[in-house]
Amino acid sequence: MAIKTLLNSMIPSELLEPNWRLLSFIVLLISGIGVLMLYPMSEFHGYVDPFYAPTVLVVPIAGLFRLTCYAYRKDYHRHVFNHPNACGINIRGDSMTRDYSGETKFFRVENLHRYFLYAGILILPFFYYDFYISLIYSGSFVLRLGSLLLLLNAVALTLWAASCHALRHLIGGRTDCYGCAFAGSQRKSLFNWQSILNGHHEFFAWFSLLTIIFVDLYLRGLAAGMPIDLNLSKLL
Amino acid sequence: MKQYIPPKYRYPLFFIGLMTMIITAIAYKFVFIPEVIIEVVVIVGFVLFVSSFTF
């Protein structure tokens, strides 16, 4: 009985329902991670795989940063848990009897997003360092298509982190009076700029996820012998 | 933009497409299957996956 009470206080109702979307998604995730472990690839000809920047050990931090991201939270609560519905009409007919549990029980982890953001910001410079390494890999400066893709990935991740809601709160969201705060006008200005980025947070979140996967597949394609790595230095 | 695939079939296609590619990758590692067949099945999975959010 005690164990049942403990589990009820920890596990949200969303995770206990016979929801085939959630269960199949978990199967996809576990088998996808299994395939990544079956075929590890950390580096190829000076290109460091984004999953290994700086080390594969930081992937859980990046994963938790994504899992607790406001953009993804909207998507998985609506489309995987169907809870709350995105509109008043209950299309799938399975969630009208439930209450919205929100950030309770296990989903309290969503409140830790700001700390995953701080950890994520610490990881960001390594993506630019990998871009630099890819340029000088051969001993002299060589610009290859893969280097540009690494840069694109780094910029996409930077924009995603820079448009984060937790960063918005950190910059100016927790201040009631800019005129009374230290460097208030500068903070207000920064807050306004960040708010513009924040409006596109969902786009940056999905775009950065797709660029990571694309760059990983690109490097695997190179390792498989595909002739897709253009040497742009020769074209310039 | 007109969408040809009804919404209720999108996630099943997304799931089947990704799962096809994953199972093929696992099979390639552990079961002897000619590479051409592996490539064809992965392409089929990829087409299903992409069509789930494109058409």
PDB file of C-alpha atoms in Angstrom:
ATOM      1  CA  MET A   1       0.000   0.000   0.000  1.00  0.00           C
ATOM      2  CA  ALA A   2       2.830   2.334   0.922  1.00  0.00           C
ATOM      3  CA  ILE A   3       4.571   1.600  -2.367  1.00  0.00           C
ATOM      4  CA  LYS A   4       1.357   2.275  -4.274  1.00  0.00           C
ATOM      5  CA  THR A   5       0.945   5.615  -2.494  1.00  0.00           C
ATOM      6  CA  LEU A   6       4.570   6.480  -3.191  1.00  0.00           C
ATOM      7  CA  LEU A   7       4.200   5.638  -6.898  1.00  0.00           C
ATOM      8  CA  ASN A   8       0.961   7.630  -7.114  1.00  0.00           C
ATOM      9  CA  SER A   9       2.741  10.624  -5.672  1.00  0.00           C
ATOM     10  CA  MET A  10       5.625  10.334  -8.152  1.00  0.00           C
ATOM     11  CA  ILE A  11       4.216   9.138 -11.465  1.00  0.00           C
ATOM     12  CA  PRO A  12       1.883  11.480 -13.381  1.00  0.00           C
ATOM     13  CA  SER A  13      -1.354   9.988 -14.709  1.00  0.00           C
ATOM     14  CA  GLU A  14      -0.165  10.720 -18.264  1.00  0.00           C
ATOM     15  CA  LEU A  15       2.530   8.052 -17.944  1.00  0.00           C
ATOM     16  CA  LEU A  16       0.176   5.391 -16.584  1.00  0.00           C
ATOM     17  CA  GLU A  17      -2.530   5.535 -19.226  1.00  0.00           C
ATOM     18  CA  PRO A  18      -2.757   2.989 -22.050  1.00  0.00           C
ATOM     19  CA  ASN A  19      -1.593   5.643 -24.496  1.00  0.00           C
ATOM     20  CA  TRP A  20      -0.191   3.912 -27.574  1.00  0.00           C
ATOM     21  CA  ARG A  21       1.387   7.136 -28.807  1.00  0.00           C
ATOM     22  CA  LEU A  22       3.481   7.429 -25.649  1.00  0.00           C
ATOM     23  CA  LEU A  23       4.373   3.730 -25.549  1.00  0.00           C
ATOM     24  CA  SER A  24       5.377   3.638 -29.218  1.00  0.00           C
ATOM     25  CA  PHE A  25       7.366   6.844 -28.761  1.00  0.00           C
ATOM     26  CA  ILE A  26       9.282   5.266 -25.871  1.00  0.00           C
ATOM     27  CA  VAL A  27       9.988   2.197 -28.059  1.00  0.00           C
ATOM     28  CA  LEU A  28      11.273   4.525 -30.802  1.00  0.00           C
ATOM     29  CA  LEU A  29      13.513   6.406 -28.373  1.00  0.00           C
ATOM     30  CA  ILE A  30      14.993   3.307 -26.740  1.00  0.00           C
ATOM     31  CA  SER A  31      15.624   1.513 -30.039  1.00  0.00           C
ATOM     32  CA  GLY A  32      16.998   4.722 -31.604  1.00  0.00           C
ATOM     33  CA  ILE A  33      19.459   5.150 -28.727  1.00  0.00           C
ATOM     34  CA  GLY A  34      20.310   1.437 -29.082  1.00  0.00           C
ATOM     35  CA  VAL A  35      21.179   1.915 -32.772  1.00  0.00           C
ATOM     36  CA  LEU A  36      23.346   4.959 -31.923  1.00  0.00           C
ATOM     37  CA  MET A  37      25.223   2.768 -29.428  1.00  0.00           C
ATOM     38  CA  LEU A  38      25.545  -0.060 -31.974  1.00  0.00           C
ATOM     39  CA  TYR A  39      27.104   2.298 -34.507  1.00  0.00           C
ATOM     40  CA  PRO A  40      29.180   4.804 -32.502  1.00  0.00           C
ATOM     41  CA  MET A  41      30.939   7.505 -34.498  1.00  0.00           C
ATOM     42  CA  SER A  42      32.671  10.315 -32.660  1.00  0.00           C
ATOM     43  CA  GLU A  43      34.963  11.862 -35.262  1.00  0.00           C
ATOM     44  CA  PHE A  44      35.698  11.683 -38.972  1.00  0.00           C
ATOM     45  CA  HIS A  45      38.530  13.569 -40.745  1.00  0.00           C
ATOM     46  CA  GLY A  46      38.494  16.476 -38.294  1.00  0.00           C
ATOM     47  CA  TYR A  47      34.714  16.647 -37.961  1.00  0.00           C
ATOM     48  CA  VAL A  48      33.477  15.950 -34.441  1.00  0.00           C
ATOM     49  CA  ASP A  49      29.976  14.504 -34.364  1.00  0.00           C
ATOM     50  CA  PRO A  50      27.597  16.934 -32.572  1.00  0.00           C
ATOM     51  CA  PHE A  51      26.518  14.158 -30.201  1.00  0.00           C
ATOM     52  CA  TYR A  52      30.145  13.973 -29.032  1.00  0.00           C
ATOM     53  CA  ALA A  53      30.761  17.717 -28.529  1.00  0.00           C
ATOM     54  CA  PRO A  54      32.607  17.796 -26.204  1.00  0.00           C
ATOM     55  CA  THR A  55      31.827  14.249 -25.069  1.00  0.00           C
ATOM     56  CA  VAL A  56      28.940  11.835 -25.379  1.00  0.00           C
ATOM     57  CA  LEU A  57      28.610  12.057 -21.575  1.00  0.00           C
ATOM     58  CA  VAL A  58      26.930  15.479 -21.888  1.00  0.00           C
ATOM     59  CA  VAL A  59      24.118  14.037 -24.034  1.00  0.00           C
ATOM     60  CA  PRO A  60      21.906  13.452 -20.932  1.00  0.00           C
ATOM     61  CA  ILE A  61      22.251  17.168 -20.033  1.00  0.00           C
ATOM     62  CA  ALA A  62      21.385  18.199 -23.588  1.00  0.00           C
ATOM     63  CA  GLY A  63      18.535  15.652 -23.587  1.00  0.00           C
ATOM     64  CA  LEU A  64      17.097  17.003 -20.328  1.00  0.00           C
ATOM     65  CA  PHE A  65      17.462  20.571 -21.654  1.00  0.00           C
ATOM     66  CA  ARG A  66      15.371  19.552 -24.661  1.00  0.00           C
ATOM     67  CA  LEU A  67      12.919  17.480 -22.637  1.00  0.00           C
ATOM     68  CA  THR A  68      12.139  20.389 -20.300  1.00  0.00           C
ATOM     69  CA  CYS A  69      12.166  23.039 -23.059  1.00  0.00           C
ATOM     70  CA  TYR A  70       8.937  25.059 -23.184  1.00  0.00           C
ATOM     71  CA  ALA A  71       8.576  24.479 -26.942  1.00  0.00           C
ATOM     72  CA  TYR A  72       8.853  20.692 -26.660  1.00  0.00           C
ATOM     73  CA  ARG A  73       6.679  20.641 -23.553  1.00  0.00           C
ATOM     74  CA  LYS A  74       3.853  22.209 -25.529  1.00  0.00           C
ATOM     75  CA  ASP A  75       4.302  19.628 -28.248  1.00  0.00           C
ATOM     76  CA  TYR A  76       4.525  16.509 -26.146  1.00  0.00           C
ATOM     77  CA  HIS A  77       1.765  17.480 -23.740  1.00  0.00           C
ATOM     78  CA  ARG A  78      -0.562  18.200 -26.638  1.00  0.00           C
ATOM     79  CA  HIS A  79       0.421  15.578 -29.152  1.00  0.00           C
ATOM     80  CA  VAL A  80       1.846  12.660 -27.168  1.00  0.00           C
ATOM     81  CA  PHE A  81      -0.212  12.922 -23.969  1.00  0.00           C
ATOM     82  CA  ASN A  82      -3.114  14.748 -25.684  1.00  0.00           C
ATOM     83  CA  HIS A  83      -3.367  16.603 -22.403  1.00  0.00           C
ATOM     84  CA  PRO A  84      -4.411  19.402 -22.466  1.00  0.00           C
ATOM     85  CA  ASN A  85      -5.991  19.392 -25.903  1.00  0.00           C
ATOM     86  CA  ALA A  86      -4.889  22.095 -28.299  1.00  0.00           C
ATOM     87  CA  CYS A  87      -8.525  22.967 -28.972  1.00  0.00           C
ATOM     88  CA  GLY A  88     -11.939  22.580 -27.358  1.00  0.00           C
ATOM     89  CA  ILE A  89     -12.922  19.642 -29.526  1.00  0.00           C
ATOM     90  CA  ASN A  90     -11.654  16.327 -28.179  1.00  0.00           C
ATOM     91  CA  ILE A  91     -10.494  14.820 -31.452  1.00  0.00           C
ATOM     92  CA  ARG A  92      -9.160  11.532 -30.084  1.00  0.00           C
ATOM     93  CA  GLY A  93     -11.893  11.151 -27.500  1.00  0.00           C
ATOM     94  CA  ASP A  94      -9.667   9.984 -24.662  1.00  0.00           C
ATOM     95  CA  SER A  95      -8.938  12.902 -22.384  1.00  0.00           C
ATOM     96  CA  MET A  96     -12.147  14.709 -21.442  1.00  0.00           C
ATOM     97  CA  THR A  97     -12.418  12.950 -18.095  1.00  0.00           C
ATOM     98  CA  ARG A  98      -8.934  13.898 -16.892  1.00  0.00           C
ATOM     99  CA  ASP A  99      -7.780  16.944 -14.994  1.00  0.00           C
ATOM    100  CA  TYR A 100      -4.692  18.800 -16.084  1.00  0.00           C
ATOM    101  CA  SER A 101      -1.888  17.781 -13.756  1.00  0.00           C
ATOM    102  CA  GLY A 102       0.709  20.198 -15.146  1.00  0.00           C
ATOM    103  CA  GLU A 103       4.080  20.450 -13.424  1.00  0.00           C
ATOM    104  CA  THR A 104       3.328  17.985 -10.663  1.00  0.00           C
ATOM    105  CA  LYS A 105       4.816  14.651  -9.623  1.00  0.00           C
ATOM    106  CA  PHE A 106       7.597  13.573 -12.001  1.00  0.00           C
ATOM    107  CA  PHE A 107       6.882  16.555 -14.254  1.00  0.00           C
ATOM    108  CA  ARG A 108       8.354  18.776 -11.524  1.00  0.00           C
ATOM    109  CA  VAL A 109      11.603  18.122 -13.381  1.00  0.00           C
ATOM    110  CA  GLU A 110      10.295  20.632 -15.953  1.00  0.00           C
ATOM    111  CA  ASN A 111      10.950  23.343 -13.351  1.00  0.00           C
ATOM    112  CA  LEU A 112      14.679  22.602 -13.540  1.00  0.00           C
ATOM    113  CA  HIS A 113      14.860  23.921 -17.111  1.00  0.00           C
ATOM    114  CA  ARG A 114      16.860  26.990 -16.071  1.00  0.00           C
ATOM    115  CA  TYR A 115      19.628  24.844 -14.571  1.00  0.00           C
ATOM    116  CA  PHE A 116      19.811  22.705 -17.718  1.00  0.00           C
ATOM    117  CA  LEU A 117      20.049  25.986 -19.649  1.00  0.00           C
ATOM    118  CA  TYR A 118      23.067  27.087 -17.579  1.00  0.00           C
ATOM    119  CA  ALA A 119      24.707  23.698 -18.208  1.00  0.00           C
ATOM    120  CA  GLY A 120      23.816  23.937 -21.918  1.00  0.00           C
ATOM    121  CA  ILE A 121      25.402  27.392 -22.223  1.00  0.00           C
ATOM    122  CA  LEU A 122      28.634  25.940 -20.822  1.00  0.00           C
ATOM    123  CA  ILE A 123      28.595  23.277 -23.584  1.00  0.00           C
ATOM    124  CA  LEU A 124      27.938  25.736 -26.448  1.00  0.00           C
ATOM    125  CA  PRO A 125      31.550  26.974 -26.979  1.00  0.00           C
ATOM    126  CA  PHE A 126      32.664  23.409 -27.747  1.00  0.00           C
ATOM    127  CA  PHE A 127      30.560  23.411 -30.941  1.00  0.00           C
ATOM    128  CA  TYR A 128      32.447  26.496 -32.172  1.00  0.00           C
ATOM    129  CA  TYR A 129      35.735  24.909 -31.127  1.00  0.00           C
ATOM    130  CA  ASP A 130      34.850  21.828 -33.216  1.00  0.00           C
ATOM    131  CA  PHE A 131      34.147  24.129 -36.165  1.00  0.00           C
ATOM    132  CA  TYR A 132      37.602  25.701 -35.694  1.00  0.00           C
ATOM    133  CA  ILE A 133      39.246  22.269 -35.449  1.00  0.00           C
ATOM    134  CA  SER A 134      37.535  21.177 -38.677  1.00  0.00           C
ATOM    135  CA  LEU A 135      39.054  24.207 -40.461  1.00  0.00           C
ATOM    136  CA  ILE A 136      42.663  23.506 -39.443  1.00  0.00           C
ATOM    137  CA  TYR A 137      42.472  19.698 -39.389  1.00  0.00           C
ATOM    138  CA  SER A 138      44.795  19.163 -42.356  1.00  0.00           C
ATOM    139  CA  GLY A 139      47.508  21.481 -40.982  1.00  0.00           C
ATOM    140  CA  SER A 140      46.463  24.505 -43.005  1.00  0.00           C
ATOM    141  CA  PHE A 141      43.208  26.414 -43.388  1.00  0.00           C
ATOM    142  CA  VAL A 142      40.720  24.393 -45.469  1.00  0.00           C
ATOM    143  CA  LEU A 143      37.035  25.286 -45.748  1.00  0.00           C
ATOM    144  CA  ARG A 144      34.896  22.230 -46.418  1.00  0.00           C
ATOM    145  CA  LEU A 145      31.130  21.850 -46.681  1.00  0.00           C
ATOM    146  CA  GLY A 146      31.111  19.837 -43.450  1.00  0.00           C
ATOM    147  CA  SER A 147      32.725  22.777 -41.596  1.00  0.00           C
ATOM    148  CA  LEU A 148      29.909  25.059 -42.721  1.00  0.00           C
ATOM    149  CA  LEU A 149      27.367  22.487 -41.532  1.00  0.00           C
ATOM    150  CA  LEU A 150      29.107  22.335 -38.131  1.00  0.00           C
ATOM    151  CA  LEU A 151      28.912  26.155 -37.993  1.00  0.00           C
ATOM    152  CA  LEU A 152      25.221  26.073 -38.962  1.00  0.00           C
ATOM    153  CA  ASN A 153      24.603  23.573 -36.180  1.00  0.00           C
ATOM    154  CA  ALA A 154      26.499  25.713 -33.650  1.00  0.00           C
ATOM    155  CA  VAL A 155      24.566  28.853 -34.660  1.00  0.00           C
ATOM    156  CA  ALA A 156      21.216  27.014 -34.533  1.00  0.00           C
ATOM    157  CA  LEU A 157      21.987  25.733 -31.023  1.00  0.00           C
ATOM    158  CA  THR A 158      23.108  29.207 -29.927  1.00  0.00           C
ATOM    159  CA  LEU A 159      19.894  30.772 -31.221  1.00  0.00           C
ATOM    160  CA  TRP A 160      17.866  28.084 -29.472  1.00  0.00           C
ATOM    161  CA  ALA A 161      19.626  28.704 -26.146  1.00  0.00           C
ATOM    162  CA  ALA A 162      19.558  32.487 -26.619  1.00  0.00           C
ATOM    163  CA  SER A 163      15.807  32.484 -27.227  1.00  0.00           C
ATOM    164  CA  CYS A 164      15.085  30.347 -24.152  1.00  0.00           C
ATOM    165  CA  HIS A 165      12.249  31.425 -21.845  1.00  0.00           C
ATOM    166  CA  ALA A 166      14.456  30.785 -18.787  1.00  0.00           C
ATOM    167  CA  LEU A 167      17.093  33.169 -20.183  1.00  0.00           C
ATOM    168  CA  ARG A 168      14.358  35.756 -20.779  1.00  0.00           C
ATOM    169  CA  HIS A 169      13.421  35.478 -17.133  1.00  0.00           C
ATOM    170  CA  LEU A 170      17.075  35.755 -16.110  1.00  0.00           C
ATOM    171  CA  ILE A 171      17.669  38.884 -18.216  1.00  0.00           C
ATOM    172  CA  GLY A 172      14.657  40.904 -17.222  1.00  0.00           C
ATOM    173  CA  GLY A 173      11.605  38.810 -16.483  1.00  0.00           C
ATOM    174  CA  ARG A 174      12.100  38.797 -12.720  1.00  0.00           C
ATOM    175  CA  THR A 175      12.464  42.590 -12.476  1.00  0.00           C
ATOM    176  CA  ASP A 176       9.425  44.692 -11.630  1.00  0.00           C
ATOM    177  CA  CYS A 177      11.081  48.086 -12.058  1.00  0.00           C
ATOM    178  CA  TYR A 178      13.893  48.648 -14.579  1.00  0.00           C
ATOM    179  CA  GLY A 179      14.395  52.227 -13.394  1.00  0.00           C
ATOM    180  CA  CYS A 180      15.181  50.940  -9.886  1.00  0.00           C
ATOM    181  CA  ALA A 181      17.388  48.001 -10.966  1.00  0.00           C
ATOM    182  CA  PHE A 182      21.152  48.046 -11.622  1.00  0.00           C
ATOM    183  CA  ALA A 183      21.841  48.790 -15.348  1.00  0.00           C
ATOM    184  CA  GLY A 184      18.076  48.860 -15.841  1.00  0.00           C
ATOM    185  CA  SER A 185      17.920  50.544 -19.251  1.00  0.00           C
ATOM    186  CA  GLN A 186      20.544  48.174 -20.706  1.00  0.00           C
ATOM    187  CA  ARG A 187      18.698  45.198 -19.290  1.00  0.00           C
ATOM    188  CA  LYS A 188      15.417  46.451 -20.715  1.00  0.00           C
ATOM    189  CA  SER A 189      17.050  46.877 -24.113  1.00  0.00           C
ATOM    190  CA  LEU A 190      18.544  43.370 -23.948  1.00  0.00           C
ATOM    191  CA  PHE A 191      15.193  42.011 -22.772  1.00  0.00           C
ATOM    192  CA  ASN A 192      13.460  43.554 -25.791  1.00  0.00           C
ATOM    193  CA  TRP A 193      16.015  42.031 -28.183  1.00  0.00           C
ATOM    194  CA  GLN A 194      15.772  38.667 -26.495  1.00  0.00           C
ATOM    195  CA  SER A 195      11.970  38.846 -26.639  1.00  0.00           C
ATOM    196  CA  ILE A 196      12.183  39.037 -30.438  1.00  0.00           C
ATOM    197  CA  LEU A 197      14.282  35.852 -30.462  1.00  0.00           C
ATOM    198  CA  ASN A 198      11.978  34.273 -27.901  1.00  0.00           C
ATOM    199  CA  GLY A 199       9.057  34.672 -30.295  1.00  0.00           C
ATOM    200  CA  HIS A 200      10.788  32.189 -32.590  1.00  0.00           C
ATOM    201  CA  HIS A 201      11.868  29.769 -29.855  1.00  0.00           C
ATOM    202  CA  GLU A 202       9.795  26.855 -31.140  1.00  0.00           C
ATOM    203  CA  PHE A 203      11.266  27.216 -34.625  1.00  0.00           C
ATOM    204  CA  PHE A 204      14.824  27.331 -33.243  1.00  0.00           C
ATOM    205  CA  ALA A 205      14.117  24.322 -31.010  1.00  0.00           C
ATOM    206  CA  TRP A 206      13.017  22.105 -33.900  1.00  0.00           C
ATOM    207  CA  PHE A 207      15.521  23.537 -36.382  1.00  0.00           C
ATOM    208  CA  SER A 208      18.454  22.913 -34.027  1.00  0.00           C
ATOM    209  CA  LEU A 209      17.268  19.343 -33.396  1.00  0.00           C
ATOM    210  CA  LEU A 210      17.042  18.704 -37.134  1.00  0.00           C
ATOM    211  CA  THR A 211      20.506  20.222 -37.789  1.00  0.00           C
ATOM    212  CA  ILE A 212      22.085  17.985 -35.113  1.00  0.00           C
ATOM    213  CA  ILE A 213      20.513  14.889 -36.692  1.00  0.00           C
ATOM    214  CA  PHE A 214      21.374  16.078 -40.213  1.00  0.00           C
ATOM    215  CA  VAL A 215      25.031  16.778 -39.355  1.00  0.00           C
ATOM    216  CA  ASP A 216      25.293  13.374 -37.650  1.00  0.00           C
ATOM    217  CA  LEU A 217      23.853  11.664 -40.750  1.00  0.00           C
ATOM    218  CA  TYR A 218      26.124  13.749 -43.005  1.00  0.00           C
ATOM    219  CA  LEU A 219      29.224  12.614 -41.105  1.00  0.00           C
ATOM    220  CA  ARG A 220      28.008   9.002 -41.233  1.00  0.00           C
ATOM    221  CA  GLY A 221      27.531   9.419 -44.978  1.00  0.00           C
ATOM    222  CA  LEU A 222      31.131  10.677 -45.261  1.00  0.00           C
ATOM    223  CA  ALA A 223      32.391   7.754 -43.173  1.00  0.00           C
ATOM    224  CA  ALA A 224      30.475   5.369 -45.473  1.00  0.00           C
ATOM    225  CA  GLY A 225      32.442   6.771 -48.427  1.00  0.00           C
ATOM    226  CA  MET A 226      29.896   9.115 -50.007  1.00  0.00           C
ATOM    227  CA  PRO A 227      31.650  11.853 -52.058  1.00  0.00           C
ATOM    228  CA  ILE A 228      29.652  14.706 -50.533  1.00  0.00           C
ATOM    229  CA  ASP A 229      32.372  16.714 -48.779  1.00  0.00           C
ATOM    230  CA  LEU A 230      33.015  19.657 -51.099  1.00  0.00           C
ATOM    231  CA  ASN A 231      36.283  21.522 -50.626  1.00  0.00           C
ATOM    232  CA  LEU A 232      35.038  25.094 -50.772  1.00  0.00           C
ATOM    233  CA  SER A 233      38.569  26.556 -50.515  1.00  0.00           C
ATOM    234  CA  LYS A 234      39.220  25.355 -54.081  1.00  0.00           C
ATOM    235  CA  LEU A 235      36.041  26.972 -55.352  1.00  0.00           C
ATOM    236  CA  LEU A 236      36.821  30.376 -53.825  1.00  0.00           C
TER     237      LEU A 236
ATOM    238  CA  MET B   1      -1.367  23.990 -48.720  1.00  0.00           C
ATOM    239  CA  LYS B   2      -3.478  20.926 -49.410  1.00  0.00           C
ATOM    240  CA  GLN B   3      -2.642  17.938 -47.233  1.00  0.00           C
ATOM    241  CA  TYR B   4      -3.212  14.564 -48.809  1.00  0.00           C
ATOM    242  CA  ILE B   5      -2.588  12.284 -45.821  1.00  0.00           C
ATOM    243  CA  PRO B   6      -5.359  12.448 -43.159  1.00  0.00           C
ATOM    244  CA  PRO B   7      -4.059  13.534 -39.699  1.00  0.00           C
ATOM    245  CA  LYS B   8      -4.880  10.187 -38.059  1.00  0.00           C
ATOM    246  CA  TYR B   9      -2.461   8.369 -40.389  1.00  0.00           C
ATOM    247  CA  ARG B  10       0.456  10.770 -39.862  1.00  0.00           C
ATOM    248  CA  TYR B  11       1.795   9.447 -36.582  1.00  0.00           C
ATOM    249  CA  PRO B  12       1.429   5.760 -37.621  1.00  0.00           C
ATOM    250  CA  LEU B  13       3.418   6.538 -40.780  1.00  0.00           C
ATOM    251  CA  PHE B  14       6.011   8.486 -38.757  1.00  0.00           C
ATOM    252  CA  PHE B  15       6.356   5.548 -36.342  1.00  0.00           C
ATOM    253  CA  ILE B  16       6.440   2.810 -39.000  1.00  0.00           C
ATOM    254  CA  GLY B  17       8.969   4.766 -41.110  1.00  0.00           C
ATOM    255  CA  LEU B  18      11.404   5.346 -38.245  1.00  0.00           C
ATOM    256  CA  MET B  19      10.928   1.840 -36.839  1.00  0.00           C
ATOM    257  CA  THR B  20      11.581   0.284 -40.247  1.00  0.00           C
ATOM    258  CA  MET B  21      14.917   2.106 -40.488  1.00  0.00           C
ATOM    259  CA  ILE B  22      15.887   1.213 -36.911  1.00  0.00           C
ATOM    260  CA  ILE B  23      14.994  -2.487 -37.244  1.00  0.00           C
ATOM    261  CA  THR B  24      16.885  -2.658 -40.544  1.00  0.00           C
ATOM    262  CA  ALA B  25      19.958  -1.123 -38.894  1.00  0.00           C
ATOM    263  CA  ILE B  26      19.797  -3.716 -36.110  1.00  0.00           C
ATOM    264  CA  ALA B  27      19.254  -6.534 -38.629  1.00  0.00           C
ATOM    265  CA  TYR B  28      22.260  -5.353 -40.662  1.00  0.00           C
ATOM    266  CA  LYS B  29      24.436  -5.715 -37.588  1.00  0.00           C
ATOM    267  CA  PHE B  30      23.274  -9.135 -36.433  1.00  0.00           C
ATOM    268  CA  VAL B  31      21.696 -10.971 -39.410  1.00  0.00           C
ATOM    269  CA  PHE B  32      23.289 -11.604 -42.789  1.00  0.00           C
ATOM    270  CA  ILE B  33      21.114  -9.799 -45.330  1.00  0.00           C
ATOM    271  CA  PRO B  34      22.381  -8.609 -48.760  1.00  0.00           C
ATOM    272  CA  GLU B  35      23.285  -4.919 -48.680  1.00  0.00           C
ATOM    273  CA  VAL B  36      20.968  -4.086 -51.598  1.00  0.00           C
ATOM    274  CA  ILE B  37      17.940  -5.325 -49.651  1.00  0.00           C
ATOM    275  CA  ILE B  38      19.044  -3.324 -46.595  1.00  0.00           C
ATOM    276  CA  GLU B  39      19.343  -0.185 -48.731  1.00  0.00           C
ATOM    277  CA  VAL B  40      15.922  -0.670 -50.348  1.00  0.00           C
ATOM    278  CA  VAL B  41      14.188  -1.238 -46.983  1.00  0.00           C
ATOM    279  CA  VAL B  42      15.904   1.802 -45.422  1.00  0.00           C
ATOM    280  CA  ILE B  43      14.818   3.956 -48.394  1.00  0.00           C
ATOM    281  CA  VAL B  44      11.223   2.692 -48.028  1.00  0.00           C
ATOM    282  CA  GLY B  45      11.332   3.563 -44.301  1.00  0.00           C
ATOM    283  CA  PHE B  46      12.777   6.987 -45.075  1.00  0.00           C
ATOM    284  CA  VAL B  47      10.042   7.692 -47.663  1.00  0.00           C
ATOM    285  CA  LEU B  48       7.324   6.697 -45.141  1.00  0.00           C
ATOM    286  CA  PHE B  49       8.959   8.876 -42.460  1.00  0.00           C
ATOM    287  CA  VAL B  50       9.283  11.946 -44.702  1.00  0.00           C
ATOM    288  CA  SER B  51       5.806  11.535 -46.231  1.00  0.00           C
ATOM    289  CA  SER B  52       4.271  11.463 -42.714  1.00  0.00           C
ATOM    290  CA  PHE B  53       4.918  15.205 -42.323  1.00  0.00           C
ATOM    291  CA  THR B  54       5.273  16.316 -45.948  1.00  0.00           C
ATOM    292  CA  PHE B  55       2.164  15.290 -47.891  1.00  0.00           C
TER     293      PHE B  55
END
